[in-house]
């Protein structure tokens, strides 16, 4: 007689998901739950309250990572971590990260309710500042011992913002480094996440088994020309920083599509100074990132991008300043984690396909220190980092049940 696999409490999960989605939600303006903002802190407190209500232990570490724990009865038991992040991008969507944190909590609660005794401590974790509005994968890099003083010296949005955010949360650079865990104590890491792209929906497949996670190299780029009167200065006599920015953005798209077809690049922020109708821009400041699944290719892509910026600066008679402000290496997931996810999907008679992740995740950090895997569920119209980001409730529950099955398998076979 085949046993039906253990499944989560769908009603409890749905009720909690509805509550969590409201914290920081501003309707058509989207979700505003950036790291260390009031809504973010409210969501974290909500998570701890729900964990306590389920009779779980709770903990906050020196990186502000919030955890709900179900200790194993066994001495010397290692910890199987399940989780994601509750912080969002500005004007983001309601499920990016949040689904993985709630899914992890629901798995731990379900194991506890079922009286399942596992040889590992189960820990549902909400990592601090995955999205990088302060540092980027701050909590997971701290836990994994992947943070260095150099990384804290020049974060993507500046050191002042980092120090202010840490101080406001009662954290410090010292407490970040103290949050490091010994990898020998960790049995593995699993993350449930929305796909944030169109692949699963277009293929009509219920789940994605993530094979690898793209790396990301981020740069501050600055073109410097000369401010002049926009009415009196002849067009040919200008050193217009805006021309450097515009030609880099257009050239970037051409470069990637021609020479790096498996990669992506983006300029997500552009500022012209002094920023007046009637002044030729003296400075153009761009926030640029580029991504690849392969570490060597990411390095080559970054070099090609900076060389392009240099050529455009020369073309328009501009000075160029560049600063590397973030590097997240690509990471493959672990075959044992992929296998556990595939088994769980099969037991639940759900369709699944292996696929890479274009987005970055805490799992790419955890993959450096432990057996790590990711479960994707479809995104409606492939939309993410946008108020219309959504995944159906049945798909969210499917993903959480697969997370449960994979966690139990990893826990009992690691
Ligand atoms: O940027 C990313 O890929 C992720 O959403 N932090
Ligand atoms: Mn995410
Ligand atoms: Mn995101």
Short mmCIF file of C-alpha atoms and ligand atoms in Angstrom, two decimals:
data_model
loop_
_atom_site.label_atom_id
_atom_site.label_comp_id
_atom_site.label_asym_id
_atom_site.label_seq_id
_atom_site.Cartn_x
_atom_site.Cartn_y
_atom_site.Cartn_z
CA UNK A 1 0.00 0.00 0.00
CA UNK A 2 1.56 3.32 -1.02
CA UNK A 3 1.42 6.00 1.66
CA UNK A 4 0.06 9.38 0.56
CA UNK A 5 2.90 11.87 1.11
CA UNK A 6 2.65 14.24 4.09
CA UNK A 7 1.23 17.60 2.97
CA UNK A 8 0.97 21.04 4.55
CA UNK A 9 -2.08 22.66 6.12
CA UNK A 10 -3.33 24.52 3.05
CA UNK A 11 -5.91 26.61 4.92
CA UNK A 12 -3.39 27.77 7.54
CA UNK A 13 -0.85 28.51 4.80
CA UNK A 14 -3.41 30.46 2.71
CA UNK A 15 -4.58 32.53 5.69
CA UNK A 16 -1.00 33.42 6.62
CA UNK A 17 -0.06 34.21 3.03
CA UNK A 18 -2.99 36.63 2.77
CA UNK A 19 -1.85 38.38 5.96
CA UNK A 20 1.84 38.53 4.97
CA UNK A 21 1.03 39.93 1.52
CA UNK A 22 -0.67 42.92 3.15
CA UNK A 23 2.35 44.06 5.17
CA UNK A 24 3.86 46.93 3.16
CA UNK A 25 1.40 46.50 0.29
CA UNK A 26 0.35 49.80 -1.34
CA UNK A 27 -1.93 48.50 -4.09
CA UNK A 28 -1.00 49.69 -7.55
CA UNK A 29 2.11 51.34 -6.05
CA UNK A 30 3.28 47.82 -5.20
CA UNK A 31 5.00 46.36 -2.17
CA UNK A 32 7.28 48.69 -0.22
CA UNK A 33 9.17 46.42 2.21
CA UNK A 34 12.79 47.33 1.56
CA UNK A 35 15.35 46.07 4.05
CA UNK A 36 15.07 47.65 7.51
CA UNK A 37 12.04 49.77 6.55
CA UNK A 38 9.11 49.82 9.00
CA UNK A 39 7.02 47.39 6.89
CA UNK A 40 10.02 45.06 6.69
CA UNK A 41 10.47 45.10 10.46
CA UNK A 42 6.70 44.54 10.86
CA UNK A 43 6.82 41.52 8.54
CA UNK A 44 9.74 40.06 10.50
CA UNK A 45 7.92 40.55 13.81
CA UNK A 46 4.82 38.91 12.25
CA UNK A 47 6.96 35.92 11.22
CA UNK A 48 8.29 35.47 14.77
CA UNK A 49 4.76 35.75 16.21
CA UNK A 50 3.46 33.07 13.84
CA UNK A 51 6.42 30.85 14.73
CA UNK A 52 5.80 31.25 18.47
CA UNK A 53 2.09 30.60 17.96
CA UNK A 54 3.10 27.26 16.42
CA UNK A 55 5.17 26.41 19.48
CA UNK A 56 8.48 26.82 17.66
CA UNK A 57 11.63 28.36 19.12
CA UNK A 58 12.62 31.69 17.58
CA UNK A 59 15.99 33.40 17.16
CA UNK A 60 17.50 36.54 15.64
CA UNK A 61 21.24 36.42 14.90
CA UNK A 62 23.92 39.12 14.57
CA UNK A 63 22.96 39.72 10.93
CA UNK A 64 19.30 40.17 11.82
CA UNK A 65 18.37 36.82 10.27
CA UNK A 66 15.05 35.76 11.84
CA UNK A 67 14.52 32.03 12.45
CA UNK A 68 11.87 29.57 13.61
CA UNK A 69 13.37 26.32 14.88
CA UNK A 70 12.17 22.78 15.51
CA UNK A 71 15.05 21.17 17.44
CA UNK A 72 15.84 17.54 16.69
CA UNK A 73 15.68 15.23 19.70
CA UNK A 74 19.15 13.99 18.81
CA UNK A 75 22.30 15.43 20.39
CA UNK A 76 24.87 16.76 17.89
CA UNK A 77 22.09 17.05 15.26
CA UNK A 78 22.96 19.31 12.35
CA UNK A 79 20.54 21.96 11.05
CA UNK A 80 18.61 21.82 7.80
CA UNK A 81 17.85 25.40 6.78
CA UNK A 82 14.78 26.30 4.73
CA UNK A 83 14.01 29.88 3.83
CA UNK A 84 14.33 33.01 1.73
CA UNK A 85 13.80 36.74 2.41
CA UNK A 86 11.01 39.09 3.57
CA UNK A 87 12.61 42.27 2.22
CA UNK A 88 11.49 43.53 -1.20
CA UNK A 89 12.65 45.85 -3.94
CA UNK A 90 10.92 49.26 -3.96
CA UNK A 91 7.45 49.00 -5.62
CA UNK A 92 7.92 45.24 -5.75
CA UNK A 93 5.66 42.24 -5.72
CA UNK A 94 4.14 40.34 -2.80
CA UNK A 95 5.67 36.87 -3.26
CA UNK A 96 9.37 37.41 -4.11
CA UNK A 97 11.09 35.95 -1.05
CA UNK A 98 7.94 35.98 1.08
CA UNK A 99 6.65 32.73 -0.40
CA UNK A 100 9.90 30.99 0.54
CA UNK A 101 9.89 32.25 4.12
CA UNK A 102 6.24 31.35 4.74
CA UNK A 103 6.66 28.04 2.89
CA UNK A 104 9.59 27.20 5.15
CA UNK A 105 7.57 28.08 8.27
CA UNK A 106 4.67 25.96 7.05
CA UNK A 107 6.99 22.99 6.45
CA UNK A 108 8.45 23.23 9.96
CA UNK A 109 4.97 23.58 11.52
CA UNK A 110 3.71 20.58 9.53
CA UNK A 111 6.62 18.39 10.63
CA UNK A 112 6.00 19.40 14.25
CA UNK A 113 2.24 18.79 14.02
CA UNK A 114 2.86 15.38 12.45
CA UNK A 115 5.17 14.46 15.32
CA UNK A 116 7.81 13.55 12.72
CA UNK A 117 11.15 13.05 14.50
CA UNK A 118 13.97 14.00 12.11
CA UNK A 119 17.71 13.55 12.74
CA UNK A 120 18.20 17.28 12.06
CA UNK A 121 17.04 20.53 13.58
CA UNK A 122 14.69 22.19 11.09
CA UNK A 123 15.15 25.96 10.81
CA UNK A 124 12.91 28.27 8.78
CA UNK A 125 14.94 31.42 8.13
CA UNK A 126 14.21 34.92 6.85
CA UNK A 127 17.53 36.28 5.55
CA UNK A 128 18.30 39.97 5.95
CA UNK A 129 18.53 42.29 2.90
CA UNK A 130 18.58 39.74 0.08
CA UNK A 131 17.51 42.40 -2.45
CA UNK A 132 20.55 44.58 -1.93
CA UNK A 133 18.88 47.89 -1.10
CA UNK A 134 21.57 48.04 1.63
CA UNK A 135 24.24 45.44 0.81
CA UNK A 136 22.70 42.42 -0.97
CA UNK A 137 22.36 38.88 0.40
CA UNK A 138 23.60 40.42 3.63
CA UNK A 139 22.09 37.82 5.97
CA UNK A 140 22.99 34.74 3.98
CA UNK A 141 26.53 35.95 3.31
CA UNK A 142 26.98 36.71 7.01
CA UNK A 143 25.71 33.25 8.03
CA UNK A 144 27.84 31.57 5.37
CA UNK A 145 30.95 33.47 6.39
CA UNK A 146 31.13 35.04 2.91
CA UNK A 147 31.31 38.69 4.02
CA UNK A 148 34.62 40.56 3.99
CA UNK A 149 35.50 44.06 5.26
CA UNK A 150 36.12 45.05 1.62
CA UNK A 151 32.52 44.16 0.73
CA UNK A 152 31.28 46.36 3.57
CA UNK A 153 33.57 49.19 2.46
CA UNK A 154 31.79 49.87 -0.85
CA UNK A 155 28.26 48.44 -1.00
CA UNK A 156 25.98 49.14 -3.99
CA UNK A 157 24.10 51.94 -2.26
CA UNK A 158 27.00 53.37 -0.30
CA UNK A 159 28.56 52.77 3.10
CA UNK A 160 26.58 55.50 4.87
CA UNK A 161 23.30 53.75 4.10
CA UNK A 162 24.75 50.42 5.29
CA UNK A 163 25.99 51.79 8.61
CA UNK A 164 22.76 53.72 9.26
CA UNK A 165 20.66 50.63 8.50
CA UNK A 166 22.74 48.41 10.78
CA UNK A 167 22.68 50.92 13.61
CA UNK A 168 18.92 51.41 13.24
CA UNK A 169 18.42 47.66 13.63
CA UNK A 170 20.81 47.36 16.57
CA UNK A 171 23.36 45.53 14.41
CA UNK A 172 26.99 46.31 13.59
CA UNK A 173 29.75 45.13 11.27
CA UNK A 174 31.07 43.09 14.20
CA UNK A 175 27.72 41.40 14.77
CA UNK A 176 27.51 40.62 11.04
CA UNK A 177 30.80 38.74 11.19
CA UNK A 178 29.72 37.05 14.45
CA UNK A 179 26.66 35.58 12.66
CA UNK A 180 28.88 33.10 10.79
CA UNK A 181 27.85 29.48 11.26
CA UNK A 182 30.21 26.49 11.02
CA UNK A 183 29.28 24.72 7.75
CA UNK A 184 29.86 21.42 9.56
CA UNK A 185 26.73 22.21 11.60
CA UNK A 186 24.55 22.65 8.50
CA UNK A 187 22.96 19.66 6.76
CA UNK A 188 21.72 21.67 3.77
CA UNK A 189 19.60 24.57 2.49
CA UNK A 190 16.40 24.57 0.42
CA UNK A 191 14.64 27.65 -0.98
CA UNK A 192 11.14 27.83 -2.44
CA UNK A 193 10.82 30.84 -4.76
CA UNK A 194 8.66 32.23 -7.55
CA UNK A 195 10.36 31.79 -10.93
CA UNK A 196 10.13 35.51 -11.72
CA UNK A 197 10.15 34.71 -15.45
CA UNK A 198 7.85 33.15 -18.10
CA UNK A 199 9.41 29.69 -18.58
CA UNK A 200 7.19 27.47 -16.40
CA UNK A 201 3.94 29.19 -17.35
CA UNK A 202 4.74 29.02 -21.08
CA UNK A 203 5.76 25.35 -20.80
CA UNK A 204 2.68 24.50 -18.72
CA UNK A 205 4.91 22.87 -16.07
CA UNK A 206 4.03 23.09 -12.38
CA UNK A 207 7.50 23.24 -10.81
CA UNK A 208 11.08 24.23 -11.63
CA UNK A 209 14.06 22.31 -10.25
CA UNK A 210 16.79 24.94 -10.30
CA UNK A 211 20.09 23.73 -11.77
CA UNK A 212 22.15 26.89 -11.23
CA UNK A 213 21.83 30.54 -10.26
CA UNK A 214 23.21 33.42 -12.33
CA UNK A 215 26.00 35.54 -10.86
CA UNK A 216 25.90 39.31 -10.90
CA UNK A 217 28.60 41.99 -11.24
CA UNK A 218 27.42 45.52 -10.33
CA UNK A 219 29.15 48.80 -11.13
CA UNK A 220 28.79 52.51 -10.50
CA UNK A 221 29.66 54.20 -13.80
CA UNK A 222 30.25 57.96 -14.15
CA UNK A 223 30.80 59.98 -17.32
CA UNK A 224 32.17 63.48 -16.73
CA UNK A 225 31.94 66.22 -19.38
CA UNK A 226 31.42 69.95 -19.04
CA UNK A 227 28.32 71.90 -18.00
CA UNK A 228 27.57 74.60 -20.58
CA UNK A 229 24.67 76.86 -21.59
CA UNK A 230 22.30 74.61 -23.56
CA UNK A 231 21.21 77.50 -25.76
CA UNK A 232 24.48 79.06 -26.74
CA UNK A 233 26.89 76.12 -26.95
CA UNK A 234 27.17 74.65 -30.49
CA UNK A 235 26.25 70.95 -30.64
CA UNK A 236 29.69 69.98 -31.94
CA UNK A 237 31.40 71.88 -29.13
CA UNK A 238 29.77 70.03 -26.25
CA UNK A 239 31.21 67.44 -23.84
CA UNK A 240 27.78 66.13 -22.97
CA UNK A 241 27.89 63.41 -20.27
CA UNK A 242 24.38 62.37 -21.29
CA UNK A 243 25.74 61.18 -24.66
CA UNK A 244 28.14 58.84 -22.86
CA UNK A 245 25.28 57.36 -20.83
CA UNK A 246 22.93 57.00 -23.78
CA UNK A 247 25.51 55.34 -26.03
CA UNK A 248 26.62 52.98 -23.26
CA UNK A 249 23.05 51.87 -22.57
CA UNK A 250 22.36 51.23 -26.26
CA UNK A 251 25.79 49.64 -26.84
CA UNK A 252 25.33 47.40 -23.79
CA UNK A 253 22.21 45.78 -25.27
CA UNK A 254 24.00 45.22 -28.60
CA UNK A 255 27.14 43.82 -26.91
CA UNK A 256 25.24 41.30 -24.77
CA UNK A 257 22.89 40.10 -27.51
CA UNK A 258 25.74 39.73 -29.99
CA UNK A 259 28.62 38.43 -27.89
CA UNK A 260 27.06 37.09 -24.65
CA UNK A 261 23.70 35.60 -25.70
CA UNK A 262 23.25 33.62 -22.47
CA UNK A 263 23.76 36.70 -20.32
CA UNK A 264 21.85 39.86 -19.39
CA UNK A 265 22.82 43.41 -18.43
CA UNK A 266 20.85 46.34 -17.08
CA UNK A 267 21.21 50.02 -16.26
CA UNK A 268 18.57 50.44 -13.57
CA UNK A 269 19.36 53.96 -12.46
CA UNK A 270 20.61 57.00 -14.40
CA UNK A 271 21.18 60.50 -13.01
CA UNK A 272 22.21 63.58 -15.05
CA UNK A 273 23.73 66.53 -13.23
CA UNK A 274 23.11 69.35 -12.63
CA UNK A 275 19.74 68.21 -14.05
CA UNK A 276 18.24 71.33 -15.64
CA UNK A 277 16.53 71.95 -18.99
CA UNK A 278 19.03 74.57 -20.04
CA UNK A 279 22.35 73.08 -18.86
CA UNK A 280 24.39 70.55 -20.87
CA UNK A 281 24.90 67.66 -18.40
CA UNK A 282 28.29 67.65 -16.75
CA UNK A 283 27.89 64.27 -15.05
CA UNK A 284 26.01 61.09 -15.88
CA UNK A 285 25.89 58.55 -13.04
CA UNK A 286 24.67 55.04 -13.91
CA UNK A 287 23.98 51.93 -11.81
CA UNK A 288 24.83 48.97 -14.05
CA UNK A 289 24.70 45.22 -13.46
CA UNK A 290 25.50 42.26 -15.68
CA UNK A 291 24.80 38.56 -15.10
CA UNK A 292 25.98 35.13 -16.23
CA UNK A 293 25.59 31.53 -15.10
CA UNK A 294 29.34 30.99 -15.53
CA UNK A 295 32.03 32.63 -13.38
CA UNK A 296 34.59 33.04 -16.20
CA UNK A 297 31.97 34.36 -18.60
CA UNK A 298 30.80 36.86 -15.96
CA UNK A 299 34.36 38.17 -15.65
CA UNK A 300 34.69 38.43 -19.47
CA UNK A 301 31.31 40.16 -19.71
CA UNK A 302 32.23 42.69 -17.02
CA UNK A 303 35.53 43.42 -18.78
CA UNK A 304 33.72 43.89 -22.11
CA UNK A 305 31.19 46.26 -20.51
CA UNK A 306 33.92 48.42 -18.96
CA UNK A 307 35.83 48.45 -22.28
CA UNK A 308 32.65 49.63 -24.05
CA UNK A 309 32.22 52.40 -21.48
CA UNK A 310 35.83 53.45 -22.13
CA UNK A 311 35.26 53.62 -25.89
CA UNK A 312 32.10 55.70 -25.49
CA UNK A 313 33.86 58.09 -23.10
CA UNK A 314 36.61 58.62 -25.65
CA UNK A 315 34.09 59.07 -28.49
CA UNK A 316 32.32 61.91 -26.69
CA UNK A 317 35.42 63.49 -25.09
CA UNK A 318 34.41 62.53 -21.56
CA UNK A 319 36.20 61.34 -18.44
CA UNK A 320 35.15 57.92 -17.13
CA UNK A 321 35.04 56.73 -13.53
CA UNK A 322 33.95 53.18 -12.67
CA UNK A 323 33.66 51.37 -9.34
CA UNK A 324 32.84 47.70 -8.76
CA UNK A 325 30.12 47.74 -6.09
CA UNK A 326 29.01 44.13 -5.88
CA UNK A 327 29.94 40.67 -7.08
CA UNK A 328 27.68 37.65 -6.56
CA UNK A 329 29.28 34.54 -8.04
CA UNK A 330 27.06 32.11 -9.96
CA UNK A 331 26.45 28.81 -8.22
CA UNK A 332 25.20 25.38 -9.24
CA UNK A 333 22.69 23.69 -6.96
CA UNK A 334 23.58 20.31 -5.47
CA UNK A 335 22.56 17.12 -7.32
CA UNK A 336 21.25 15.56 -4.08
CA UNK A 337 19.02 18.56 -3.50
CA UNK A 338 17.77 18.43 -7.10
CA UNK A 339 17.07 14.71 -6.69
CA UNK A 340 15.15 15.23 -3.44
CA UNK A 341 13.03 17.92 -5.12
CA UNK A 342 12.38 15.70 -8.16
CA UNK A 343 11.35 12.78 -5.91
CA UNK A 344 8.99 15.02 -3.93
CA UNK A 345 7.37 16.32 -7.12
CA UNK A 346 6.95 12.78 -8.44
CA UNK A 347 5.38 11.53 -5.18
CA UNK A 348 2.90 14.40 -5.45
CA UNK A 349 2.29 13.64 -9.14
CA UNK A 350 3.31 17.17 -10.12
CA UNK A 351 5.09 18.03 -13.38
CA UNK A 352 8.60 19.46 -13.02
CA UNK A 353 11.49 20.53 -15.20
CA UNK A 354 15.12 21.43 -14.55
CA UNK A 355 15.97 25.08 -15.30
CA UNK A 356 18.49 27.81 -14.42
CA UNK A 357 17.64 30.87 -12.36
CA UNK A 358 18.11 34.26 -14.05
CA UNK A 359 17.52 35.95 -10.71
CA UNK A 360 19.95 35.88 -7.83
CA UNK A 361 19.02 34.26 -4.52
CA UNK A 362 20.30 33.47 -1.03
CA UNK A 363 20.65 29.89 -2.30
CA UNK A 364 23.63 30.91 -4.45
CA UNK A 365 25.40 32.03 -1.28
CA UNK A 366 24.42 28.94 0.72
CA UNK A 367 25.55 26.72 -2.16
CA UNK A 368 29.12 27.75 -1.34
CA UNK A 369 28.98 26.06 2.08
CA UNK A 370 26.30 23.34 1.99
CA UNK A 371 24.06 21.08 -0.10
CA UNK A 372 21.63 23.61 -1.57
CA UNK A 373 18.63 23.50 -3.85
CA UNK A 374 15.75 25.63 -5.11
CA UNK A 375 12.13 24.93 -6.04
CA UNK A 376 10.45 27.31 -8.49
CA UNK A 377 6.73 27.87 -8.97
CA UNK A 378 5.27 29.66 -12.02
CA UNK A 379 4.98 33.46 -12.18
CA UNK A 380 1.83 34.80 -13.84
CA UNK A 381 2.88 36.38 -17.19
CA UNK A 382 6.49 36.02 -15.98
CA UNK A 383 6.18 39.29 -14.08
CA UNK A 384 8.29 40.07 -11.00
CA UNK A 385 9.80 43.08 -9.21
CA UNK A 386 6.46 44.72 -10.09
CA UNK A 387 3.07 45.18 -8.35
CA UNK A 388 1.48 42.66 -10.72
CA UNK A 389 3.86 39.85 -9.60
CA UNK A 390 1.67 36.88 -8.72
CA UNK A 391 1.48 33.09 -8.43
CA UNK A 392 -1.76 31.18 -7.94
CA UNK A 393 -2.50 29.77 -4.48
CA UNK A 394 -2.57 26.15 -5.76
CA UNK A 395 0.88 26.68 -7.28
CA UNK A 396 2.14 28.16 -3.99
CA UNK A 397 0.79 25.16 -2.09
CA UNK A 398 2.31 22.74 -4.61
CA UNK A 399 5.69 24.40 -4.12
CA UNK A 400 5.37 24.23 -0.34
CA UNK A 401 4.43 20.55 -0.43
CA UNK A 402 7.46 19.82 -2.62
CA UNK A 403 9.64 21.80 -0.22
CA UNK A 404 8.25 19.61 2.60
CA UNK A 405 8.94 16.37 0.75
CA UNK A 406 12.42 17.41 -0.31
CA UNK A 407 13.26 18.61 3.21
CA UNK A 408 12.23 15.30 4.80
CA UNK A 409 14.23 13.37 2.19
CA UNK A 410 17.35 15.53 2.64
CA UNK A 411 16.97 15.36 6.43
CA UNK A 412 16.84 11.57 6.44
CA UNK A 413 19.51 10.92 3.81
CA UNK A 414 22.19 13.52 4.50
O1 LIG B 1 18.38 40.80 -8.18
C1 LIG B 1 17.99 39.65 -8.05
O2 LIG B 1 18.19 38.84 -8.91
C2 LIG B 1 17.25 39.24 -6.80
O3 LIG B 1 15.91 39.60 -6.95
N1 LIG B 1 17.82 39.85 -5.63
MN1 LIG B 2 14.01 36.88 -4.21
MN1 LIG B 3 14.01 39.96 -5.94
#
